[in-house]
PDB file of C-alpha atoms in Angstrom:
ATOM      1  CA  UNK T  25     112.930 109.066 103.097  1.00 77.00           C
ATOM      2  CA  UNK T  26     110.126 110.882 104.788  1.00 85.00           C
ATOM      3  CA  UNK T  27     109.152 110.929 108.029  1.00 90.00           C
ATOM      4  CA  UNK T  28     105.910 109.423 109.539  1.00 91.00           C
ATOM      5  CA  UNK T  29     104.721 113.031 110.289  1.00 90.00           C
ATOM      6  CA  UNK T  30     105.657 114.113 106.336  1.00 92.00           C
ATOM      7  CA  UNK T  31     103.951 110.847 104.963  1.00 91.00           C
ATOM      8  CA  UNK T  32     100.937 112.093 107.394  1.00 92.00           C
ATOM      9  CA  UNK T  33     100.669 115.648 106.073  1.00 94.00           C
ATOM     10  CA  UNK T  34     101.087 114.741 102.580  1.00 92.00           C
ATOM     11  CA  UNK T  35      98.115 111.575 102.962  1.00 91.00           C
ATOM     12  CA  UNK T  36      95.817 114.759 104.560  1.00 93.00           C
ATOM     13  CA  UNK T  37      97.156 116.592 101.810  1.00 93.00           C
ATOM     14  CA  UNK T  38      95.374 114.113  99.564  1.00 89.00           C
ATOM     15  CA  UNK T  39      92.221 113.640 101.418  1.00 89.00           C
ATOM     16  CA  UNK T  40      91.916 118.142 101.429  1.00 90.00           C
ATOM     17  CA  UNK T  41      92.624 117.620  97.505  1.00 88.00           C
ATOM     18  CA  UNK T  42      89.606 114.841  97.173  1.00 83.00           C
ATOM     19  CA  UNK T  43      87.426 116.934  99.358  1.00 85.00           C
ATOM     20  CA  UNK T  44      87.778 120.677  98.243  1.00 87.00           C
ATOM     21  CA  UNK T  45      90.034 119.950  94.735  1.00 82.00           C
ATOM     22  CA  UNK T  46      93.785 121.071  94.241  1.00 83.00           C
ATOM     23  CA  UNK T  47      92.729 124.666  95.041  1.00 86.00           C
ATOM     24  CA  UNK T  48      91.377 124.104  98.620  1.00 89.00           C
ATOM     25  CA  UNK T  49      94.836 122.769  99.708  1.00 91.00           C
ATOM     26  CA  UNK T  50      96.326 125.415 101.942  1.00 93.00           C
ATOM     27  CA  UNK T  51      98.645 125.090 104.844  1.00 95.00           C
ATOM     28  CA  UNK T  52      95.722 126.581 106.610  1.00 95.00           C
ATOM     29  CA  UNK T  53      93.223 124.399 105.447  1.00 95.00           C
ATOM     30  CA  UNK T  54      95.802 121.232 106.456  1.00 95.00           C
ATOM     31  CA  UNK T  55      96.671 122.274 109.860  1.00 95.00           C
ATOM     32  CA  UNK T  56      92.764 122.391 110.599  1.00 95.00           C
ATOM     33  CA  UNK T  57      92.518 119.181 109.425  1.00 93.00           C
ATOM     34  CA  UNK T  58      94.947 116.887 111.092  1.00 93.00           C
ATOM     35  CA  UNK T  59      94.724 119.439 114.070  1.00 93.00           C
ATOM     36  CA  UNK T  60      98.155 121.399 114.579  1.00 94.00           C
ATOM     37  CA  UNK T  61      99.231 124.582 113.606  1.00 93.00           C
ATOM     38  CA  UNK T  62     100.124 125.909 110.724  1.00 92.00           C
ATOM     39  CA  UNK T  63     103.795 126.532 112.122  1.00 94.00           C
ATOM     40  CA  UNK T  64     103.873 122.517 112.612  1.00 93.00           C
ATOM     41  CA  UNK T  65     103.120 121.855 109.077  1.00 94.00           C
ATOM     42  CA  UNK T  66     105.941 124.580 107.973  1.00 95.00           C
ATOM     43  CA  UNK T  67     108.976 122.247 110.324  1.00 94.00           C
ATOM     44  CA  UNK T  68     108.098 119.786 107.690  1.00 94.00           C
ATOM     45  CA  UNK T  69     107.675 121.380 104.084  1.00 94.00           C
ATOM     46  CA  UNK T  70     108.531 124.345 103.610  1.00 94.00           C
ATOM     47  CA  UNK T  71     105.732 125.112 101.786  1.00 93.00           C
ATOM     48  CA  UNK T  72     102.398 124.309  99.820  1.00 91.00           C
ATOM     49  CA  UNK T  73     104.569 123.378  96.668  1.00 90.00           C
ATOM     50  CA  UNK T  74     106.863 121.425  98.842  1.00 93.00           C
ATOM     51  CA  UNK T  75     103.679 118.949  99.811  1.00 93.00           C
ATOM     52  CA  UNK T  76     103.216 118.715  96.169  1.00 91.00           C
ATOM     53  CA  UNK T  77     106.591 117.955  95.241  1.00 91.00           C
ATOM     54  CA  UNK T  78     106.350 115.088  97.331  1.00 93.00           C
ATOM     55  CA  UNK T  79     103.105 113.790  96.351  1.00 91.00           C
ATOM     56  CA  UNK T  80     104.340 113.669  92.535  1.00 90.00           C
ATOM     57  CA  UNK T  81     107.917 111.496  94.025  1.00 91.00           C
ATOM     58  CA  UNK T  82     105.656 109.166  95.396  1.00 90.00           C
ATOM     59  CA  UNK T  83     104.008 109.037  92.648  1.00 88.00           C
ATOM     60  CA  UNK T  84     106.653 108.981  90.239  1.00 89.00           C
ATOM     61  CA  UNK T  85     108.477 106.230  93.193  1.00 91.00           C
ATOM     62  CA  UNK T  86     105.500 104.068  92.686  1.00 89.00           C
ATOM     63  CA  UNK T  87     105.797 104.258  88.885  1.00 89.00           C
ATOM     64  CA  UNK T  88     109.722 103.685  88.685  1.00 90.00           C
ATOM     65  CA  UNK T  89     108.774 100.072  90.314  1.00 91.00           C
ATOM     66  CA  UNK T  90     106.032  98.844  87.974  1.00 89.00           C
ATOM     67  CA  UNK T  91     107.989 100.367  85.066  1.00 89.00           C
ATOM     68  CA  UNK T  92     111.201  98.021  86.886  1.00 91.00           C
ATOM     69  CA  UNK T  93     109.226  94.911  86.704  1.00 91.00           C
ATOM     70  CA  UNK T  94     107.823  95.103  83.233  1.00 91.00           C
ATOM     71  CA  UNK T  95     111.195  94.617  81.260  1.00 87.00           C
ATOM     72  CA  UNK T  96     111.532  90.847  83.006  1.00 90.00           C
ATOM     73  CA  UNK T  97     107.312  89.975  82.407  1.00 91.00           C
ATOM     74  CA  UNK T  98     106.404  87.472  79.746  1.00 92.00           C
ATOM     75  CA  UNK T  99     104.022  88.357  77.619  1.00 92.00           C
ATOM     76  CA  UNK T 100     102.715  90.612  74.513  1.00 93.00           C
ATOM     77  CA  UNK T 101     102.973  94.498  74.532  1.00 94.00           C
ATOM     78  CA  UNK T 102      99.508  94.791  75.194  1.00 93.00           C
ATOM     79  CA  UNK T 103      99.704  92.188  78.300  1.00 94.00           C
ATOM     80  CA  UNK T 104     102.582  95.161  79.731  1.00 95.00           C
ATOM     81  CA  UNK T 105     100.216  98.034  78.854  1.00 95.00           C
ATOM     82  CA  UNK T 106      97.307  95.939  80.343  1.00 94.00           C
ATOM     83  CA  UNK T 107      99.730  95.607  83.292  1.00 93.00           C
ATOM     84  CA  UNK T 108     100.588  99.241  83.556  1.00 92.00           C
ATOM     85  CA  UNK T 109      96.877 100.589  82.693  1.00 92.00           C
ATOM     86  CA  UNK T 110      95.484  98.230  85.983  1.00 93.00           C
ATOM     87  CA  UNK T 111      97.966  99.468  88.480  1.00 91.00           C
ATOM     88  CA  UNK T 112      97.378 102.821  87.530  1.00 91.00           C
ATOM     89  CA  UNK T 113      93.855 102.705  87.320  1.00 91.00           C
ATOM     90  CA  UNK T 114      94.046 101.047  90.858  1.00 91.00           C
ATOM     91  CA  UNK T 115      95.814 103.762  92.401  1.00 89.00           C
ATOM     92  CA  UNK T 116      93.223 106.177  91.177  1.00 89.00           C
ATOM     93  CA  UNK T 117      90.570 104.487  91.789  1.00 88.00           C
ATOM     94  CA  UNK T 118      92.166 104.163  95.673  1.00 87.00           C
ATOM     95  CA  UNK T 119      93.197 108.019  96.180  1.00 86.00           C
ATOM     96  CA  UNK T 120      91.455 109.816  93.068  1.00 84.00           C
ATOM     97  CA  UNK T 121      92.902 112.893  94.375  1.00 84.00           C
ATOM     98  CA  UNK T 122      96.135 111.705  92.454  1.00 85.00           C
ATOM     99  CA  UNK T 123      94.001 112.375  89.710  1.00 85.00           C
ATOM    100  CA  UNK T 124      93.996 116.212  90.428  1.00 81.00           C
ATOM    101  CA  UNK T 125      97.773 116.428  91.465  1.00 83.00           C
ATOM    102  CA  UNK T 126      98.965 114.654  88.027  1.00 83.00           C
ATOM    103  CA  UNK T 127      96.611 116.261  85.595  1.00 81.00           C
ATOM    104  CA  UNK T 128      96.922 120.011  87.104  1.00 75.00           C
ATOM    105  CA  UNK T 129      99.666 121.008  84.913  1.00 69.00           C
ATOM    106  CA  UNK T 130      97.512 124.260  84.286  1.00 69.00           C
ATOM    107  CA  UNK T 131      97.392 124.726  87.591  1.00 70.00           C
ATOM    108  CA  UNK T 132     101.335 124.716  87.973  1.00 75.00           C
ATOM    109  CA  UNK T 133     101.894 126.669  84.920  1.00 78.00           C
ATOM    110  CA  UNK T 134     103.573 129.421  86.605  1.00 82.00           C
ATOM    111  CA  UNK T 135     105.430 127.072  89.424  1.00 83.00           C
ATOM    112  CA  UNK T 136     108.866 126.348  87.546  1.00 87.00           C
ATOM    113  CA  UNK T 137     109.496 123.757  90.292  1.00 87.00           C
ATOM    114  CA  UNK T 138     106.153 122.030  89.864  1.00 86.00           C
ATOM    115  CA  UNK T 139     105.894 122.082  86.529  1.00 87.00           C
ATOM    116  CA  UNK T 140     109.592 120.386  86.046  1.00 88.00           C
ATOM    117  CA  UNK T 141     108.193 117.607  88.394  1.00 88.00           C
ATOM    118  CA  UNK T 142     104.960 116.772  86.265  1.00 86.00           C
ATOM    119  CA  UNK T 143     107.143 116.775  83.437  1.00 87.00           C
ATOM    120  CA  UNK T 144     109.666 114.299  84.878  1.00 89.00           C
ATOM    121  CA  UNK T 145     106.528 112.173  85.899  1.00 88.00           C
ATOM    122  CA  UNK T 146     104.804 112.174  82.430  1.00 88.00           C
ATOM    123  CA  UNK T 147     107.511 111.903  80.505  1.00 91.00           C
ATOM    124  CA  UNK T 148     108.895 108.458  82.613  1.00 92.00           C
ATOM    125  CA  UNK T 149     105.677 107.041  81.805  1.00 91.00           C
ATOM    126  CA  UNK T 150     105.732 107.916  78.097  1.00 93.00           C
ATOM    127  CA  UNK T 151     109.163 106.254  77.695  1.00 94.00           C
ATOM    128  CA  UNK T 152     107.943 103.188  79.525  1.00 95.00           C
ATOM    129  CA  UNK T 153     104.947 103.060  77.072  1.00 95.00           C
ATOM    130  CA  UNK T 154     107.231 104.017  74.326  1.00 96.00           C
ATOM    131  CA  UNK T 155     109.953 100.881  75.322  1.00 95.00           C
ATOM    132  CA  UNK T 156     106.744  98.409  75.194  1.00 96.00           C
ATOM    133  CA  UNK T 157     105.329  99.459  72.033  1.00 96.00           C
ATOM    134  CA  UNK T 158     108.886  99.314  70.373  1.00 96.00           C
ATOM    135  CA  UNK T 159     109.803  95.737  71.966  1.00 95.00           C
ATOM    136  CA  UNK T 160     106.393  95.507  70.502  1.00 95.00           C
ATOM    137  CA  UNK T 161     107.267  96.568  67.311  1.00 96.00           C
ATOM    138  CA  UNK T 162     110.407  94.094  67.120  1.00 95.00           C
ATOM    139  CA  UNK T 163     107.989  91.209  67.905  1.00 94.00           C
ATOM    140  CA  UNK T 164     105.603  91.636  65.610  1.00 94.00           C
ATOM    141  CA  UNK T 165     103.021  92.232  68.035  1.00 92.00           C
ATOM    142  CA  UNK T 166     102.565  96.042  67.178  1.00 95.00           C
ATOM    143  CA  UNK T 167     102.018  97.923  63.480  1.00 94.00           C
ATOM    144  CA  UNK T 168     105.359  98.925  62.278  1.00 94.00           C
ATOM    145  CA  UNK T 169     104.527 101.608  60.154  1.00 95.00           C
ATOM    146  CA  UNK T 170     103.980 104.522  62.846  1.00 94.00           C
ATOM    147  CA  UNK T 171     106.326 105.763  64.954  1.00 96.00           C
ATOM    148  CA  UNK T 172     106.480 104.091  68.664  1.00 96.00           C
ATOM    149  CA  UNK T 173     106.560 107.389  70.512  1.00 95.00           C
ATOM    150  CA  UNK T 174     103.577 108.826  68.688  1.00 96.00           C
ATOM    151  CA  UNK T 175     101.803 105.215  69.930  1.00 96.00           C
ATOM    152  CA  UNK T 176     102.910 105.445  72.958  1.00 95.00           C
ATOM    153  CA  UNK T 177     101.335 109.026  73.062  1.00 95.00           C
ATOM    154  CA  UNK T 178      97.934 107.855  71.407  1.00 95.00           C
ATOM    155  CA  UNK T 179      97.987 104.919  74.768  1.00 95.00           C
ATOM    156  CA  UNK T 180      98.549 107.575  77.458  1.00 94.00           C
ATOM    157  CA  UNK T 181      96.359 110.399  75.904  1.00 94.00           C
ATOM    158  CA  UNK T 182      93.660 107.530  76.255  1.00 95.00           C
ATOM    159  CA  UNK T 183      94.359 106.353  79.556  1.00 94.00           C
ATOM    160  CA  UNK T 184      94.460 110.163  80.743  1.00 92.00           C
ATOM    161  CA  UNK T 185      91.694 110.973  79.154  1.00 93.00           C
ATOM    162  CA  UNK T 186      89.111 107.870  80.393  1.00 93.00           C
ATOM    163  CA  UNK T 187      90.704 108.618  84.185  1.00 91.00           C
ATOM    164  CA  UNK T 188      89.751 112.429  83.952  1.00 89.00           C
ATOM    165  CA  UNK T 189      86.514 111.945  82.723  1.00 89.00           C
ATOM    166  CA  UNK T 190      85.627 109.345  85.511  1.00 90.00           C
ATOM    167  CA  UNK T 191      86.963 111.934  87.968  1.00 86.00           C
ATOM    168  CA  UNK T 192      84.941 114.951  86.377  1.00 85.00           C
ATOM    169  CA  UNK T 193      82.161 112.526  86.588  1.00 84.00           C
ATOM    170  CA  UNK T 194      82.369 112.006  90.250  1.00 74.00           C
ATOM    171  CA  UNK T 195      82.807 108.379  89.431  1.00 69.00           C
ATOM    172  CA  UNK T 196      79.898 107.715  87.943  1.00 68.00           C
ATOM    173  CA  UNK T 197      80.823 105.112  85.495  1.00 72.00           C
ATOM    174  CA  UNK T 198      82.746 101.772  86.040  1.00 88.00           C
ATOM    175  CA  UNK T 199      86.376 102.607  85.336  1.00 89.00           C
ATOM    176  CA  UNK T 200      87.739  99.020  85.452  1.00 90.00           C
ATOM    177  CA  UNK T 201      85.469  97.990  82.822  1.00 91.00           C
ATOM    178  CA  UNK T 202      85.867 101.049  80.492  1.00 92.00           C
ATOM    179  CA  UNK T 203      89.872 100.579  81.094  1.00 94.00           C
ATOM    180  CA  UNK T 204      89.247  97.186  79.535  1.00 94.00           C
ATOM    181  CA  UNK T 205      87.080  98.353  76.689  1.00 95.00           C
ATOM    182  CA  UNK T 206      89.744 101.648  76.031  1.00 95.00           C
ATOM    183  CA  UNK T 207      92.615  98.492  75.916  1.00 95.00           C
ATOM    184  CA  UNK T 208      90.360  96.405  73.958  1.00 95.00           C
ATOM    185  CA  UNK T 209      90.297  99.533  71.356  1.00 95.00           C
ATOM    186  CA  UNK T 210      93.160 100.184  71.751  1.00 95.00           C
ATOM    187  CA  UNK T 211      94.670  96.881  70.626  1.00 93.00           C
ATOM    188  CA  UNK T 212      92.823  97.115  67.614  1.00 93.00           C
ATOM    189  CA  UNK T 213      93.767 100.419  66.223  1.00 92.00           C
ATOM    190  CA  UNK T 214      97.871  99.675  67.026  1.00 92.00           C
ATOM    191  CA  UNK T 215      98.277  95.522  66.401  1.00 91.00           C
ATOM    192  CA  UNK T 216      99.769  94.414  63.201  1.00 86.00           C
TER     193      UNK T 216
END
């Protein structure tokens, strides 16, 4: 559980991210902005990874739910990956700078710690993908003849690819109505 101060530094943490990208968040940089010192950041994470870490929980906190709710939803597989695609795509859309902490594994490359985390995060989300298509699968509602994790792969590549590019873009195109026309596609290529 984090403290209002830690849930304060790591939401500035964010806003640095949107405003000078992943590489402009120092502890410097953060003090400056919420207006303490540097040592006042450091009585609350340890360091800059330590911001990130928790920025990838929450992340990976708010994830664990919507994956928790999809199992009891009615519906076809794509209805759960239109599900899953809108609340993502509404958290980005809300703080893009999640954008820049998810899809910076190059970035953490050489940060064991960091690394393990974006790994824990993508791969929950390609098992929840990969439980939907395969429930999919056993209802007839997804092609049988290709193998659910390599589906499930094809759906998030997509999904990461369409959010990146609207971020690269600086937003420039509507993303709620190209996440429709990627699911639209999307359906086509994987129903039975």
């Amino acid at each position: 559980m984090q403290t209002e101060r830690q849930t304060q530094i790591m939401e500035s943490a964010l806003e640095l991210i949107a405003e000078k990208g992943i590489q402009g968040l120092t502890i410097k940089n953060l003090a400056k902005k919420i207006g303490v010192s540097e040592p006042a950041i450091y009585r609350h994470y340890e360091n800059k990874s330590a911001i990130l870490i928790a920025i990838l929980n929450n992340f990976k906190e708010m994830s664990s739910m919507m994956a928790g709710m999809i199992p009891s939803m009615e519906g076809t597989a794509f209805d759960k990956i239109g599900f899953m695609f809108s609340k993502v795509v509404d958290l980005f859309m809300e703080s893009p700078s999640y954008i820049s902490v998810i899809f910076s594994e190059e970035v953490f490359k050489n940060d064991k710690v960091l690394k393990n985390k974006i790994v824990e995060v993508l791969k929950q989300n390609e098992l929840t993908v990969e439980e939907i298509i395969r429930a999919g699968q056993q209802q007839g509602d997804v092609r049988g003849d290709a193998d659910s994790r390599y589906l499930a792969l094809i759906v998030m590549g997509s999904l990461r690819f369409l959010v990146k590019q609207w971020d690269i873009m600086n937003s420039d195109n509507n993303l709620l109505k190209e996440k429709d026309d990627l699911l639209n596609s999307l359906k086509l290529l994987i129903s039975k």
